[in-house]
Amino acid sequence: MDRLVLATRNAHKVTELRAILGEAGVTLELLGADAFPEVPDVKETGVTFAANALLKAHALARATGLPAVADDSGLCVDVLGGAPGIFSARWVGRHGDDTANLELLLAQLADVPDEHRGAHFACAAALALPDGRERVTEGRLTGTLRREPAGAGGFGYDPILQPTDSDRTCAELTAEEKNAISHRGLAFRALAPLVAELVPSGS
Amino acid sequence: MDRLVLATRNAHKVTELRAILGEAGVTLELLGADAFPEVPDVKETGVTFAANALLKAHALARATGLPAVADDSGLCVDVLGGAPGIFSARWVGRHGDDTANLELLLAQLADVPDEHRGAHFACAAALALPDGRERVTEGRLTGTLRREPAGAGGFGYDPILQPTDSDRTCAELTAEEKNAISHRGLAFRALAPLVAELVPSGS
């Protein structure tokens, strides 16, 4: 069976992407980037989600000789002109502290009234082949920002984004409910047929 | 002589505005908000510089019965979609720590390459009369963001913004050089004739 590499070392994300791509008909063997410990992480120097997703996918495809998919995603706050955006995972100035990032954002927006608390999650999903071909798709989940976190599911800013037409935050949804409407689910379901097309044994 | 109130308790800013408005021909007596210690600070709930400047000017005009001018200004970073913007003075989540705000921004932008480090200072200057009439003007100073602060002058983000066509940061300019090109200078020089028009003894 042909193989596809996922540009993430996050086991939770590997599971999520296996579920989304599998349901969309992709039958490739999906490897996490952990299977290639010698491949270094790429610096995210792009200034759009799509640019960073493509950077990561191309770097992994070149290094492994296999088709690779990657994503870049984040929270875009209307009143911040779309920030944190590509900086969502490093909002406090360093990577990897979800709680600190979320608390900083809530403090920055403390005086922003309810009618101006619109925001959306955005995700770009990219496929890159070792020969340089590429595809990129995008997905978005729109809602409003709570003043206090709620819910224990998900990760990142999930506890403060309440999707439009929901009375719960993303962290209060089940994994299935979240995948059905999430920015990442939408982007990867749009990418799945492109994977099938460019990696023919993939469906 | 008729009087005009400036909506700031910052002595440095009172001096700066006296100079700018005086040179532009406004002959009113300019009082700092310190002359009215009983007037509370207004909460900046607007989501634009103009909205916040008008909020502050109207609150002060109503409370003192005098014409009032106010400004709201900040640093708008291209790659952040214009943030910190109205949140510039509270970027770490609380007001009043210029150094912490600047250091957080530099850390957030650490991976952003030189060609994407464009930014501008923006200022909205507002005049409000006790009868409710209002005027608002805007000014902007465009440049690029350094990776390290330089210069001891100015305040806020001055040490990291290098104006277009300059090889120095705003904190390395003299007060005169800065007032000549600054967002605040431009906005208040545009406001001065409107002050003269609405407050006739003002010029």
Short mmCIF file of N, CA and C in Angstrom, two decimals, chain A residues 146 148-152 158-160 169-172:
data_model
loop_
_atom_site.label_atom_id
_atom_site.label_comp_id
_atom_site.label_asym_id
_atom_site.label_seq_id
_atom_site.Cartn_x
_atom_site.Cartn_y
_atom_site.Cartn_z
N ARG A 146 -16.10 33.93 23.89
CA ARG A 146 -16.55 34.05 25.27
C ARG A 146 -15.57 34.90 26.07
N GLU A 148 -14.85 33.88 29.29
CA GLU A 148 -14.21 32.88 30.16
C GLU A 148 -14.16 31.56 29.41
N PRO A 149 -13.10 30.77 29.58
CA PRO A 149 -13.05 29.46 28.93
C PRO A 149 -14.13 28.54 29.49
N ALA A 150 -14.63 27.63 28.64
CA ALA A 150 -15.61 26.63 29.07
C ALA A 150 -15.38 25.34 28.29
N GLY A 151 -15.36 24.21 29.00
CA GLY A 151 -15.21 22.91 28.34
C GLY A 151 -13.81 22.37 28.44
N ALA A 152 -13.71 21.03 28.42
CA ALA A 152 -12.41 20.37 28.63
C ALA A 152 -11.93 19.65 27.37
N ASP A 158 -10.07 26.40 21.65
CA ASP A 158 -11.40 25.77 21.65
C ASP A 158 -12.29 26.22 22.81
N PRO A 159 -11.75 26.39 24.04
CA PRO A 159 -12.64 26.73 25.16
C PRO A 159 -13.25 28.13 25.09
N ILE A 160 -12.79 29.00 24.17
CA ILE A 160 -13.39 30.35 24.13
C ILE A 160 -14.15 30.64 22.84
N THR A 169 -19.14 25.99 23.60
CA THR A 169 -17.85 26.29 22.97
C THR A 169 -17.36 25.04 22.25
N CYS A 170 -16.31 25.22 21.41
CA CYS A 170 -15.73 24.08 20.70
C CYS A 170 -15.20 23.03 21.67
N ALA A 171 -14.79 23.45 22.88
CA ALA A 171 -14.27 22.50 23.86
C ALA A 171 -15.38 21.74 24.56
N GLU A 172 -16.63 22.13 24.31
CA GLU A 172 -17.77 21.42 24.89
C GLU A 172 -18.44 20.49 23.87
#
